[in-house]
Coordinates of C-alpha atoms and ligand atoms in Angstrom, one line a residue:
Chain A
M82 CA -4.6 72.9 34.5
M83 CA -4.1 69.3 33.5
K84 CA -1.3 68.5 31.3
Q85 CA -2.6 66.2 28.2
K86 CA -1.3 63.1 28.6
T87 CA 0.1 62.2 24.8
I88 CA 1.1 58.4 26.8
Q89 CA -1.0 55.7 27.7
A90 CA -0.5 52.7 30.1
L91 CA -1.7 49.8 28.1
N92 CA -0.6 46.1 29.3
E93 CA -1.4 45.1 33.7
K94 CA 2.5 46.3 33.7
A95 CA 2.3 49.6 32.3
R96 CA -0.4 50.8 34.7
A97 CA 0.8 49.0 37.8
I98 CA 3.9 51.7 36.7
E99 CA 1.8 54.7 36.1
R100 CA -0.2 54.1 39.9
L101 CA 3.6 53.6 41.1
A102 CA 4.6 57.5 39.5
Q103 CA 1.3 59.2 40.7
G104 CA 1.5 57.4 44.3
E105 CA 4.9 59.4 44.4
A106 CA 3.7 62.6 43.1
K107 CA 0.5 62.0 45.9
N108 CA 3.1 61.1 48.6
V109 CA 4.9 64.7 47.3
E110 CA 0.9 66.4 47.8
A111 CA 1.6 65.1 51.6
L112 CA 4.5 67.2 52.5
S113 CA 2.0 70.4 52.8
G114 CA 0.4 68.0 55.5
P115 CA 2.7 67.5 58.9
P116 CA 4.4 64.2 58.2
A117 CA 3.7 60.5 59.0
M118 CA 6.2 60.0 62.2
P119 CA 7.7 56.9 62.4
Q120 CA 6.8 54.9 66.0
G121 CA 9.9 53.9 67.8
C122 CA 12.9 52.5 66.2
T123 CA 15.1 49.9 65.3
T124 CA 13.2 47.5 64.4
I125 CA 14.0 46.6 61.0
F126 CA 11.0 48.0 59.7
D127 CA 11.2 51.0 61.6
T128 CA 13.4 53.6 61.1
G129 CA 15.2 56.8 62.8
W130 CA 14.0 60.2 64.2
E131 CA 16.0 62.0 61.3
T132 CA 12.8 62.2 58.7
N133 CA 13.6 63.0 54.3
P134 CA 13.1 65.5 54.5
R135 CA 13.2 65.8 50.2
P136 CA 10.1 65.7 48.5
E137 CA 10.8 61.8 47.6
Y138 CA 9.4 58.3 48.2
P139 CA 8.9 57.7 51.3
V140 CA 8.2 60.9 52.8
G141 CA 8.7 61.2 56.5
N142 CA 11.2 57.7 56.7
C143 CA 14.5 58.0 58.0
Q144 CA 17.4 59.6 55.5
P145 CA 19.0 55.8 55.4
S146 CA 15.6 54.2 54.9
A147 CA 14.5 56.7 52.1
R148 CA 17.8 55.9 50.3
D149 CA 17.7 52.1 50.6
Y150 CA 14.2 53.0 48.9
S151 CA 15.0 54.6 46.2
G152 CA 18.3 52.3 45.6
C153 CA 17.0 48.8 45.8
A154 CA 13.6 48.9 45.1
G155 CA 14.0 47.2 40.7
D156 CA 17.4 47.0 39.8
C157 CA 19.4 47.1 42.9
W158 CA 21.4 43.8 44.5
W159 CA 20.4 44.4 48.0
P160 CA 18.0 41.8 49.0
A161 CA 16.3 45.0 51.0
Q162 CA 13.1 44.3 52.4
V163 CA 10.8 46.5 50.1
P164 CA 8.1 45.4 47.6
D165 CA 9.4 46.4 44.3
G166 CA 6.5 48.2 43.5
L167 CA 5.6 46.5 40.2
T168 CA 5.4 42.8 40.8
N169 CA 5.1 42.5 44.8
Q170 CA 2.0 44.3 46.7
K171 CA 2.0 47.6 45.4
V172 CA -0.3 48.5 48.7
F173 CA 1.9 47.5 50.6
H174 CA 1.7 51.1 52.4
E175 CA -2.1 50.8 52.5
D176 CA -1.6 47.1 54.2
C177 CA 1.1 48.6 57.2
L178 CA -0.5 51.1 58.9
V179 CA 1.9 50.6 61.5
I180 CA 4.5 48.9 59.7
A181 CA 6.0 47.4 63.4
K182 CA 2.7 45.4 64.5
D183 CA 1.1 44.3 60.6
F184 CA 4.4 43.7 58.6
R185 CA 3.0 40.8 58.4
N186 CA -0.1 41.3 55.9
L187 CA 2.8 42.5 53.3
K188 CA 2.9 39.5 50.7
Y189 CA 6.2 39.0 48.7
D190 CA 4.5 37.0 45.6
Chain B
M205 CA 21.0 68.1 39.0
Q206 CA 19.4 64.6 38.4
A207 CA 20.3 63.3 35.2
Y208 CA 18.5 60.0 33.5
T209 CA 19.5 57.9 31.5
W210 CA 17.0 55.4 28.8
A211 CA 16.2 52.1 29.3
D212 CA 16.1 49.7 27.0
H213 CA 12.9 50.4 24.3
R214 CA 11.3 49.0 21.7
L215 CA 9.4 51.2 19.6
F216 CA 7.0 50.1 17.3
P217 CA 5.2 52.6 14.5
T218 CA 1.9 52.8 14.6
Q219 CA -1.0 55.4 12.8
E220 CA -1.7 56.5 16.1
G221 CA 2.1 57.3 17.4
A222 CA 4.1 54.3 18.0
L223 CA 3.8 51.4 20.1
L224 CA 6.3 51.5 23.3
F225 CA 7.5 48.3 24.9
G226 CA 9.6 48.6 28.0
V227 CA 11.8 45.6 27.7
D228 CA 12.9 45.1 31.4
H229 CA 9.5 45.0 32.9
A230 CA 7.7 44.4 29.6
S231 CA 5.5 47.0 30.3
L232 CA 3.3 48.2 26.8
F233 CA 2.3 52.1 26.2
A234 CA 0.6 53.7 24.0
L235 CA 2.6 57.0 22.8
D236 CA 0.6 59.8 20.0
S237 CA 2.5 61.0 17.3
R238 CA 3.6 64.1 19.9
A239 CA 5.3 61.3 22.4
R240 CA 6.6 59.7 19.3
D241 CA 8.6 62.7 17.7
T242 CA 10.2 63.9 21.1
L243 CA 11.5 60.6 22.0
G244 CA 12.3 60.4 19.1
R245 CA 15.0 63.7 19.1
W246 CA 15.9 63.2 22.8
R247 CA 16.5 59.1 22.4
S248 CA 19.9 59.8 21.8
A249 CA 21.1 62.0 24.9
D250 CA 22.0 60.3 27.6
P251 CA 22.4 61.1 30.3
L252 CA 20.1 63.6 30.1
A253 CA 18.8 66.3 32.3
L254 CA 15.7 67.5 32.6
E255 CA 16.2 70.8 33.4
D256 CA 18.0 71.6 30.7
V257 CA 14.7 70.4 28.2
P258 CA 12.8 72.8 26.7
E259 CA 9.8 73.4 28.2
E260 CA 7.4 71.7 25.4
A261 CA 9.5 68.2 24.9
R262 CA 9.9 68.1 28.8
G263 CA 6.3 66.9 29.7
V264 CA 7.1 64.1 27.5
L265 CA 10.1 63.1 28.6
E266 CA 8.4 63.2 32.1
E267 CA 5.6 60.9 31.3
L268 CA 8.6 58.4 29.9
R269 CA 10.2 59.0 32.6
D270 CA 7.3 58.1 35.0
A271 CA 6.7 54.9 32.4
Q272 CA 10.4 53.9 33.5
V273 CA 11.7 54.0 30.1
L274 CA 14.1 57.6 31.4
V275 CA 15.5 56.4 34.3
P276 CA 17.7 57.9 37.2
L277 CA 21.2 57.6 36.9
V278 CA 22.9 56.2 39.6
P279 CA 26.3 56.3 39.1
H280 CA 27.7 53.8 41.9
R281 CA 24.7 51.8 41.2
R282 CA 25.8 48.5 39.1
P283 CA 25.4 48.5 35.8
R284 CA 21.8 46.8 34.5
P285 CA 22.6 42.7 33.9
A286 CA 20.8 42.7 30.5
A287 CA 20.6 39.0 30.5
V288 CA 18.0 37.3 30.7
P289 CA 18.5 36.0 34.4
E290 CA 19.4 32.1 35.7
L291 CA 16.9 30.8 38.3
D292 CA 18.0 29.0 40.2
P293 CA 15.5 25.6 40.3
A294 CA 16.7 24.8 44.2
G295 CA 13.6 25.0 46.7
V296 CA 11.3 25.4 43.2
P297 CA 8.1 23.7 44.2
L298 CA 7.6 21.2 42.1
E299 CA 3.7 22.5 40.2
T300 CA 3.2 20.3 37.1
L301 CA 4.1 16.2 36.7
V302 CA 4.2 14.4 33.4
L303 CA 3.7 10.5 33.4
E304 CA 4.6 8.8 29.8
V305 CA 2.4 6.8 30.8
A306 CA 3.1 4.7 28.1
Q307 CA 6.2 5.1 25.9
T308 CA 4.6 2.8 23.3
C309 CA 1.7 4.3 20.4
N310 CA -0.2 2.3 17.5
L311 CA 0.0 5.8 15.6
R312 CA 3.2 6.1 13.8
C313 CA 3.2 10.1 13.4
S314 CA 5.6 11.5 10.3
Y315 CA 7.2 13.8 12.9
C316 CA 7.0 12.5 16.0
Y317 CA 10.1 13.6 18.9
A318 CA 8.8 10.1 20.9
H319 CA 10.5 8.1 17.9
G320 CA 6.8 6.4 17.9
G321 CA 6.2 7.0 21.8
T322 CA 9.8 5.3 22.8
Y323 CA 11.8 7.7 23.7
G324 CA 14.3 5.7 22.6
G325 CA 14.3 3.0 24.0
T326 CA 12.0 -0.3 23.9
P327 CA 8.4 -0.6 24.0
R328 CA 7.5 0.2 27.5
L329 CA 4.3 0.9 30.1
L330 CA 4.1 2.9 33.1
D331 CA 3.1 0.5 36.3
P332 CA 0.5 1.6 38.4
E333 CA 2.7 1.5 41.2
T334 CA 5.0 3.7 40.6
A335 CA 2.2 5.7 38.8
R336 CA 0.5 6.4 42.4
R337 CA 3.9 7.3 43.6
A338 CA 4.4 9.9 41.4
A339 CA 1.4 10.8 42.2
R340 CA 2.1 11.2 45.5
T341 CA 5.7 12.9 45.1
L342 CA 3.9 15.7 42.9
L343 CA 1.5 16.7 45.8
E344 CA 4.5 16.4 48.3
R345 CA 7.1 18.0 46.3
S346 CA 4.6 20.8 45.5
G347 CA 5.9 23.1 48.9
D348 CA 3.3 26.1 49.0
R349 CA 1.3 25.2 46.1
R350 CA -2.3 25.6 46.3
G351 CA -2.5 24.4 42.8
V352 CA -1.1 21.1 41.1
T353 CA -1.5 19.9 37.4
L354 CA -0.9 16.3 36.2
V355 CA -0.6 15.6 32.9
L356 CA -0.5 11.8 31.3
F357 CA 1.5 11.7 28.3
G358 CA 3.1 9.4 26.1
G359 CA 3.7 7.2 23.3
E360 CA 0.0 7.0 23.9
P361 CA -1.6 6.7 27.5
L362 CA -4.7 5.5 26.4
L363 CA -2.7 2.3 25.7
N364 CA -1.9 2.1 29.8
F365 CA -5.3 2.6 31.0
P366 CA -4.4 0.9 34.6
A367 CA -1.7 3.4 34.7
V368 CA -3.7 6.4 33.9
R369 CA -6.5 5.3 36.5
A370 CA -3.9 5.1 38.8
A371 CA -2.3 8.2 38.7
V372 CA -5.8 9.9 38.6
E373 CA -7.1 8.1 41.9
E374 CA -3.9 8.9 44.0
A375 CA -3.3 12.0 42.8
E376 CA -6.9 13.0 43.6
A377 CA -6.4 11.7 47.0
A378 CA -3.8 13.3 47.9
A379 CA -4.7 16.4 46.3
S380 CA -7.3 15.7 48.5
A381 CA -5.6 15.1 52.0
A382 CA -3.5 18.3 51.1
G383 CA -6.3 20.8 50.8
K384 CA -4.9 21.5 47.1
E385 CA -6.9 22.2 43.8
L386 CA -5.0 19.0 41.5
T387 CA -6.0 20.0 37.5
L388 CA -5.5 16.4 35.3
S389 CA -5.0 16.7 31.7
L390 CA -4.4 13.7 28.7
T391 CA -3.4 14.3 25.3
T392 CA -3.8 11.5 23.2
N393 CA -4.4 10.2 19.7
G394 CA -8.5 10.1 20.3
T395 CA -8.3 7.0 18.5
L396 CA -9.1 4.3 21.7
F397 CA -11.9 5.2 23.7
T398 CA -13.9 2.7 25.1
P399 CA -16.9 3.8 27.1
E400 CA -15.2 2.9 30.6
I401 CA -12.5 5.6 29.7
L402 CA -14.9 8.0 28.7
A403 CA -17.3 7.6 31.9
F404 CA -13.8 7.5 33.6
L405 CA -12.7 10.5 31.8
R406 CA -15.7 12.7 32.5
D407 CA -16.5 11.8 36.2
H408 CA -12.5 13.0 37.0
R409 CA -13.1 15.8 35.1
V410 CA -10.0 14.9 32.9
L411 CA -8.7 18.0 30.4
V412 CA -8.8 15.9 27.4
S413 CA -6.6 17.6 23.9
V414 CA -6.6 15.2 21.0
S415 CA -4.0 15.2 18.4
I416 CA -5.7 15.8 15.6
D417 CA -3.9 17.7 12.2
G418 CA -6.4 18.3 10.2
P419 CA -8.8 17.4 6.5
P420 CA -8.5 13.3 6.2
E421 CA -6.2 13.5 3.7
L422 CA -3.9 16.1 5.6
H423 CA -4.2 14.3 9.0
D424 CA -4.0 10.9 7.8
R425 CA -0.6 11.9 5.9
N426 CA 0.9 12.4 8.9
R427 CA -0.6 10.4 11.4
P428 CA -1.3 6.9 10.6
Y429 CA -1.5 3.0 12.5
S430 CA 1.8 1.9 13.4
G431 CA 0.5 -1.5 10.6
G432 CA -0.7 1.6 8.3
G433 CA -3.6 3.4 6.9
G434 CA -5.2 7.0 8.3
T435 CA -6.8 7.8 11.8
Y436 CA -8.9 10.6 10.9
G437 CA -12.5 8.4 11.0
D438 CA -11.1 6.8 14.4
V439 CA -10.0 9.9 15.2
T440 CA -13.0 11.6 14.7
A441 CA -15.1 9.3 16.1
G442 CA -13.0 9.7 18.9
L443 CA -13.9 13.1 19.0
A444 CA -17.7 12.9 18.5
A445 CA -17.6 10.3 21.3
L446 CA -16.1 13.0 23.7
A447 CA -18.4 15.4 22.7
Q448 CA -21.5 12.7 23.1
W449 CA -20.1 11.8 27.1
G450 CA -19.8 16.1 27.3
I451 CA -16.7 16.1 27.3
P452 CA -14.5 18.8 25.8
A453 CA -11.6 18.7 23.8
A454 CA -9.2 20.8 22.2
A455 CA -7.6 20.4 19.6
R456 CA -3.6 19.7 19.7
V457 CA -2.3 20.2 15.9
T458 CA 1.4 19.3 14.5
L459 CA 2.4 20.6 11.0
A460 CA 5.4 20.2 9.1
P461 CA 7.0 23.0 7.2
R462 CA 5.2 21.8 4.0
Q463 CA 1.6 22.4 5.4
W464 CA 2.3 25.7 6.9
D465 CA 0.9 27.5 4.2
R466 CA -2.5 25.2 5.2
I467 CA -2.8 27.3 9.0
P468 CA -6.5 29.0 8.2
E469 CA -8.0 25.6 6.2
V470 CA -6.7 23.2 8.9
F471 CA -7.6 25.4 11.6
D472 CA -11.7 26.1 10.0
H473 CA -11.8 22.2 9.4
L474 CA -11.2 21.5 13.0
L475 CA -13.6 24.2 14.3
G476 CA -16.2 22.4 11.9
L477 CA -15.3 19.2 14.1
G478 CA -16.4 21.2 17.0
V479 CA -13.0 21.1 19.1
R480 CA -13.0 24.0 22.0
E481 CA -9.8 25.1 21.6
V482 CA -7.1 24.6 18.8
G483 CA -3.4 25.0 19.0
I484 CA -0.7 24.4 16.2
A485 CA 2.5 23.9 17.4
P486 CA 4.9 23.6 14.3
A487 CA 6.7 20.2 14.0
S488 CA 10.0 20.0 15.4
P489 CA 12.9 19.6 13.3
V490 CA 13.5 16.0 14.5
T491 CA 15.1 15.6 11.1
P492 CA 16.8 17.9 8.2
E493 CA 13.4 17.4 6.6
L494 CA 11.5 19.1 9.2
L495 CA 14.0 22.0 9.2
P496 CA 12.2 24.7 7.6
T497 CA 13.2 27.2 4.5
A498 CA 12.6 30.6 5.2
D499 CA 9.8 30.5 3.2
Q500 CA 8.1 28.2 5.1
E501 CA 8.3 29.6 8.0
E502 CA 7.4 33.2 5.7
D503 CA 4.0 31.1 5.6
L504 CA 3.5 30.3 9.3
L505 CA 3.9 33.3 10.1
R506 CA 1.2 35.1 7.4
G507 CA -0.8 31.6 8.5
F508 CA -1.0 32.9 12.6
R509 CA -1.3 36.5 11.7
T510 CA -5.0 35.7 9.2
L511 CA -5.8 33.6 12.1
A512 CA -5.3 36.8 14.5
E513 CA -6.7 38.9 12.0
R514 CA -9.6 36.4 12.2
F515 CA -9.6 36.5 15.7
E516 CA -9.3 40.8 16.1
T517 CA -12.8 40.9 13.8
E518 CA -14.6 38.4 16.1
A519 CA -13.2 40.2 19.0
R520 CA -14.9 43.4 17.7
Q521 CA -18.3 41.7 17.8
G522 CA -17.3 40.5 21.2
R523 CA -16.5 37.0 19.9
C524 CA -13.8 35.0 20.9
L525 CA -11.8 32.7 18.0
P526 CA -10.6 30.5 20.6
F527 CA -7.2 29.8 19.0
A528 CA -5.1 28.6 21.6
N529 CA -1.5 29.9 20.7
L530 CA -2.8 34.0 20.1
L531 CA -5.0 33.3 23.4
D532 CA -1.6 32.0 25.0
L533 CA 0.0 35.3 24.1
L534 CA -2.5 38.0 24.8
G535 CA -2.4 36.4 28.0
R536 CA 0.7 36.7 28.7
L537 CA 1.1 40.3 27.3
H538 CA -1.5 41.6 29.4
A539 CA -0.5 41.2 32.1
G540 CA 3.5 41.7 31.1
R541 CA 4.8 39.2 32.7
A542 CA 8.9 39.4 32.0
K543 CA 10.2 36.2 32.1
G544 CA 12.9 34.6 34.2
A545 CA 13.0 31.0 32.3
P546 CA 12.0 30.3 28.6
C547 CA 9.9 27.5 29.9
G548 CA 9.2 26.0 33.6
A549 CA 11.1 22.9 31.8
G550 CA 12.9 22.1 35.4
Y551 CA 11.3 25.0 37.9
G552 CA 8.4 23.3 39.0
Y553 CA 7.4 21.5 36.0
L554 CA 9.5 18.1 35.0
A555 CA 8.5 14.6 33.1
L556 CA 8.7 11.2 34.5
D557 CA 9.0 8.3 32.1
A558 CA 8.0 4.6 32.4
D559 CA 11.4 4.0 34.1
G560 CA 10.3 6.4 36.8
R561 CA 13.0 9.0 36.3
Y562 CA 12.8 12.3 35.9
F563 CA 13.7 14.9 32.8
L564 CA 13.5 18.2 32.7
C565 CA 10.5 18.0 30.4
H566 CA 8.3 16.0 28.4
R567 CA 9.8 16.2 25.2
L568 CA 12.8 16.0 26.6
A569 CA 12.4 12.5 28.1
G570 CA 15.1 9.9 27.3
E571 CA 17.4 12.5 26.1
E572 CA 20.3 12.1 28.5
D573 CA 21.7 15.5 28.6
F574 CA 18.2 16.6 31.2
A575 CA 18.1 13.9 32.9
A576 CA 17.9 14.8 36.7
G577 CA 17.7 11.6 39.3
D578 CA 14.8 9.7 39.5
L579 CA 12.0 9.1 41.6
E580 CA 13.4 6.6 44.3
T581 CA 15.7 9.5 44.9
G582 CA 13.4 13.2 44.1
P583 CA 14.8 14.8 41.2
D584 CA 18.6 16.2 41.0
L585 CA 18.7 19.8 41.6
E586 CA 22.9 19.6 40.5
K587 CA 21.6 17.8 37.5
L588 CA 18.5 20.2 36.8
R589 CA 21.5 23.7 37.3
S590 CA 23.6 22.2 34.7
A591 CA 21.3 21.1 32.0
L592 CA 19.6 24.7 32.4
R593 CA 22.8 26.1 31.9
A594 CA 24.1 24.1 29.3
A595 CA 20.6 25.3 27.5
A596 CA 20.7 28.6 27.9
A597 CA 24.7 29.5 26.8
P598 CA 24.6 29.3 23.6
R599 CA 22.3 31.9 23.2
R600 CA 22.8 34.2 26.4
E601 CA 24.9 36.9 24.7
L602 CA 22.4 37.3 21.5
C603 CA 19.4 36.8 24.1
A604 CA 20.6 39.7 26.3
H605 CA 20.7 42.3 23.4
C606 CA 17.3 41.0 22.2
W607 CA 14.1 43.2 22.8
A608 CA 11.9 40.2 23.7
R609 CA 14.4 38.9 26.3
R610 CA 11.7 39.0 28.7
L611 CA 9.1 38.0 26.3
C612 CA 11.2 34.9 25.1
A613 CA 14.0 34.3 27.6
G614 CA 16.0 32.1 24.8
G615 CA 12.8 29.9 23.7
C616 CA 12.0 25.8 24.5
H617 CA 15.5 24.0 25.0
Y618 CA 14.3 20.9 22.9
E619 CA 13.9 22.7 20.3
N620 CA 17.1 25.1 20.5
H621 CA 18.8 21.4 21.3
L622 CA 17.2 19.2 18.6
R623 CA 18.7 22.7 16.2
E624 CA 21.9 23.5 17.7
N625 CA 22.7 20.4 18.8
L626 CA 21.4 17.8 16.2
L627 CA 21.4 19.7 13.2
G628 CA 24.0 22.2 13.7
R629 CA 22.0 25.1 13.3
A630 CA 23.6 28.8 15.0
P631 CA 22.1 29.9 18.3
G632 CA 18.9 31.7 17.5
D633 CA 18.1 30.3 15.0
S634 CA 14.5 30.1 15.8
C635 CA 14.4 34.3 16.6
R636 CA 13.7 34.6 12.9
F637 CA 9.7 33.5 13.6
I638 CA 9.9 34.5 18.0
R639 CA 10.6 38.0 17.6
P640 CA 7.8 39.2 14.3
W641 CA 5.0 36.3 16.1
L642 CA 5.6 38.3 19.5
E643 CA 5.0 41.2 17.6
L644 CA 2.0 40.6 16.1
G645 CA 0.3 39.7 19.6
L646 CA 1.6 43.1 21.0
R647 CA -0.6 45.1 18.1
L648 CA -3.1 42.8 18.3
Y649 CA -3.2 44.1 22.2
A650 CA -2.9 47.2 21.5
R651 CA -5.7 47.5 19.2
L652 CA -7.9 45.5 21.5
R653 CA -7.2 47.4 24.4
A654 CA -8.7 50.1 23.1
E655 CA -11.6 48.9 24.5
P656 CA -11.1 47.9 27.3
E657 CA -14.8 46.2 27.8
N658 CA -14.6 44.3 25.1
P659 CA -15.6 40.0 26.8
V660 CA -12.8 38.7 25.2
M661 CA -10.8 41.4 26.8
Q662 CA -12.0 40.1 29.4
R663 CA -11.4 36.5 29.2
I664 CA -7.7 37.4 27.7
A665 CA -7.5 38.9 31.4
R666 CA -8.6 35.7 33.1
R667 CA -6.9 33.4 30.9
Q668 CA -3.7 35.0 32.4
E669 CA -4.7 33.7 36.2
C670 CA -4.8 30.2 34.9
Ligands
LIG112 S1 14.4 35.4 20.5 FE1 15.6 34.6 20.1 S2 17.5 36.0 20.9 FE2 14.7 37.1 21.2 S3 15.2 36.1 23.7 FE3 13.8 34.3 22.3 S4 15.5 32.9 22.0 FE4 16.8 35.2 22.6
LIG113 S1 11.2 22.9 26.9 FE1 10.3 23.4 24.9 S2 8.7 21.6 25.1 FE2 9.5 21.4 27.2 S3 8.3 22.8 28.6 FE3 9.9 24.5 27.8 S4 8.9 25.1 25.9 FE4 7.5 22.7 26.5

């Protein structure tokens, strides 16, 4: 059953935050299929083999990288290569299917 | 078990529930009464573990987590810096250059912050060669910006039409060579148009702002000629000439505190003159007499509130009341743009005076504390840095605790400078006005948002792109 929503996003920023949350939910669903494995290793964008076993974003990345995602999006001090999901490229994972090849599609503006 | 903590947020009660403003993101949500009550009950629980929350409240709290109002508590993460971050002007490309084309004026406005257009010096004109050079510099320093803006300002810029022409032609040539978009704008008192000037403004698509303060008796009291005598007749003739030449004009109104109770009347008068948009600026307190009383501030808010109500009524019919202050605010709220600095002054926005010296912005021209190099040597980064830092310092603590900090970020440097340094007022003197004005905008935005198809909403969405 769909839960009745009690909160409605009004401005664009609020909608972006909401989409971000929905995106995370989608990634959780993605766990039921085989996780997308990273291709290759150890460029600055690629991650290792120990893929993130937790139902958290980013599903399928290695653990150190997964930690970077949750630790460094937002207010972290570390200038990580993580689009912050709000003001940058919200759909970066769609534009960079094979990140080692497509990383130039990332737009940090 | 994941513990959560509350991110800084502000609630504005409404009939249906509440508006929730996420302070750090400038995000805006509507809560129904259930969400509002649940939030009210759990707001003091910090840290909070969702597992411990009874079923009926958990759903709402999960939604608040998705809204990033409830955020994971990370023990070793540095505490979130609450203050507005200090941006470094280094590497910020130049986007807007305001040229003080003529530091002299044929008017003597009672509230003028530029001391009769001179900015405290002797009357002087920008020479056309310097104007050309400045225009080239704007393009050269514009880095990766796709568009740049050249503002022709003064004093009265049309007292120096040769420099206006030189700057515009040079900027156009440089912009087209660089493949960039150029916006030209000119702020004038509207008394000096000639057919030659009008043809030029039309052909070069210069956006014209005419300073006019309302009905004749009010306008003439504020804006007399330097030799005495009212300018209303000539300004309205100027507006008519602009209309005749097909040049759209915006009206720029400046009102002294004792006139703030006449805002709706002034607005209507100007719309009646056929201007495209009306922006209303409270006069800056360049003298103690221009410092408003609490009652006068209330007048200002009341006037703006009346116009906002009319804006809403018109919007429901799909019409847009061209009240520039409100349109700008709604555009910013729509995007939820969190500001790291109150304005562009010093960050991609600079003014150049008639002697070719840079200042943080047009209104700070001539204020030595805000001088930052010259055309010869380029903007002085160290001076920009220290001026911006000094401007922010007195309000840093105050703003760190303010819900509006990402929308306001400290307010206008010039206004603060006058109030704090010249008139000895305590920091935060304008906040009593700033915050209710922002709240007014938030509430109006939320009501309009209920009709996403409304053409006015779409216009607001487009506006923040410009
Ligand atoms: S309203 Fe006042 S305290 Fe709040 S951010 Fe603006 S200047 Fe700072
Ligand atoms: S300091 Fe004030 S006048 Fe100058 S650009 Fe900023 S807001 Fe405008």
